[in-house]
Amino acid sequence: MTEFTISAKHCGPPRSGNGGWTAGALAAMLSDAPAPLIEVTLRLPPPLDVAMEVSRSSDSVALEYDGRTVAEARVMGDAALLPVPPVPVSRARAAEASYAGLTHHPFPSCYVCGTDRADGLRIFPGLVSRDPARVAATWTPSPSTAGSSGDPARASIANTWASLDCVGGWAGDLAERPMVLGRITARIDSLPEVGSLHVVLGEARGVDGRKVHTASSLYDAVAGRLVGAAQHVWFVIDPADFS
C-alpha cells in the first residue's frame, strides 16, 4: 500500500478521522496479527477523504499529507499494559444510562461514541466508580465491523482499536474537558468475535497541564477474558477548532 484514505464515515470530530480507528488502521499495516504492542502518535488531525502517502520502515509506518506527518506507528515489543479491572456485564449495561454524551457531546458525529451515528460503534460508557474515575459500556461487534479483507467472524484491527479509544476520553471527563487523542499504545490479544457481547472500560490516570492520561480495556463478556488493552495521552482543545 502506497496511499491510504480515511473515509468520512470514520470521523471523530466532524472534519478529522477518529483517533482510535486511524491508529488501528496504521497498526494493521504493521502486523496483520493482533499481538504486538504498538504505539501510535497523531501529529495532526487526520484528514478525511483525501489520499495520504504511506511510508514504511522495518518496524514503523507513517501517514504523510501535504509534506507533513499526520500519524506514525511503531512496534514497542512485548511490554505489558496495566489493564482496567473488569466489571460485570449488568453493571456496564446499567452504566450506559448515565453516559454523559447523552446530554452533552462535543463531537456527536463520532464514529465510536457519537449519539448521532446509527452506523457507528455506539459505545456509550457511563460512570462505574469515582476514585479513580472509571467508565464502562457493553459492545457487541456487528458484521459491518469485520471489514472487507479480514476474518468475517471477527472485528477488524482498526475497529478493535477504535473500541479502546473514546472510552478513555470519557473516563477523562470528555464532556467537561473536550479532548482529542494525541497518542495511543495498545496490545490486542485476540480480535473480538462478531455478535459476541463485550465489556469496554476506561480509567482516568492523571492530568499534566493540557495532557490527560487514561487507559482502557476490552473484555469478552462470555469467556471473561481480556481481549485488548490501551493507554492514551489526550490534549485538551477548543471543540470549535475541530468542528
XYZ file of N, CA and C in Angstrom, residues 5-6 48 54-55 66-67 91 95 148 152 158 162 172 184 186 203 210 217 224:
60
model
N -6.624 6.268 2.537
C -7.664 7.290 2.693
C -8.579 6.917 3.853
N -8.848 7.877 4.721
C -9.823 7.699 5.802
C -11.156 8.256 5.312
N -9.932 13.736 6.142
C -10.912 12.787 5.614
C -10.991 12.863 4.094
N 1.722 6.583 2.362
C 2.170 5.650 3.394
C 3.672 5.464 3.247
N 4.419 5.740 4.325
C 5.863 5.487 4.326
C 6.176 4.441 5.388
N 0.489 16.464 2.351
C 0.909 17.840 2.070
C 2.256 18.139 2.716
N 3.154 17.137 2.671
C 4.508 17.325 3.183
C 4.653 17.227 4.686
N -23.454 -4.446 35.361
C -23.036 -3.128 35.829
C -22.673 -2.220 34.653
N -24.619 1.233 33.549
C -23.871 2.494 33.484
C -24.176 3.277 32.216
N -13.501 -5.605 5.023
C -13.631 -6.335 3.759
C -12.527 -7.351 3.523
N -14.333 -12.603 8.549
C -15.697 -12.071 8.679
C -16.344 -12.390 10.018
N -8.659 -2.297 13.012
C -8.981 -0.874 13.140
C -10.181 -0.649 14.051
N -10.449 1.134 17.704
C -11.446 2.190 17.880
C -12.258 1.966 19.147
N -11.729 10.414 31.211
C -11.033 11.673 31.488
C -11.941 12.882 31.502
N -1.865 6.757 21.415
C -2.471 5.549 21.955
C -1.479 4.399 21.786
N -1.395 0.286 22.344
C -2.358 -0.799 22.554
C -1.731 -2.155 22.263
N -10.385 4.263 32.255
C -9.949 4.696 33.586
C -9.084 5.944 33.467
N -2.260 20.449 29.766
C -3.239 20.134 28.717
C -3.284 18.640 28.412
N -9.695 -1.000 28.516
C -9.597 -2.451 28.327
C -10.886 -2.966 27.710
N -15.047 -14.118 29.658
C -14.486 -13.433 30.810
C -13.008 -13.131 30.684
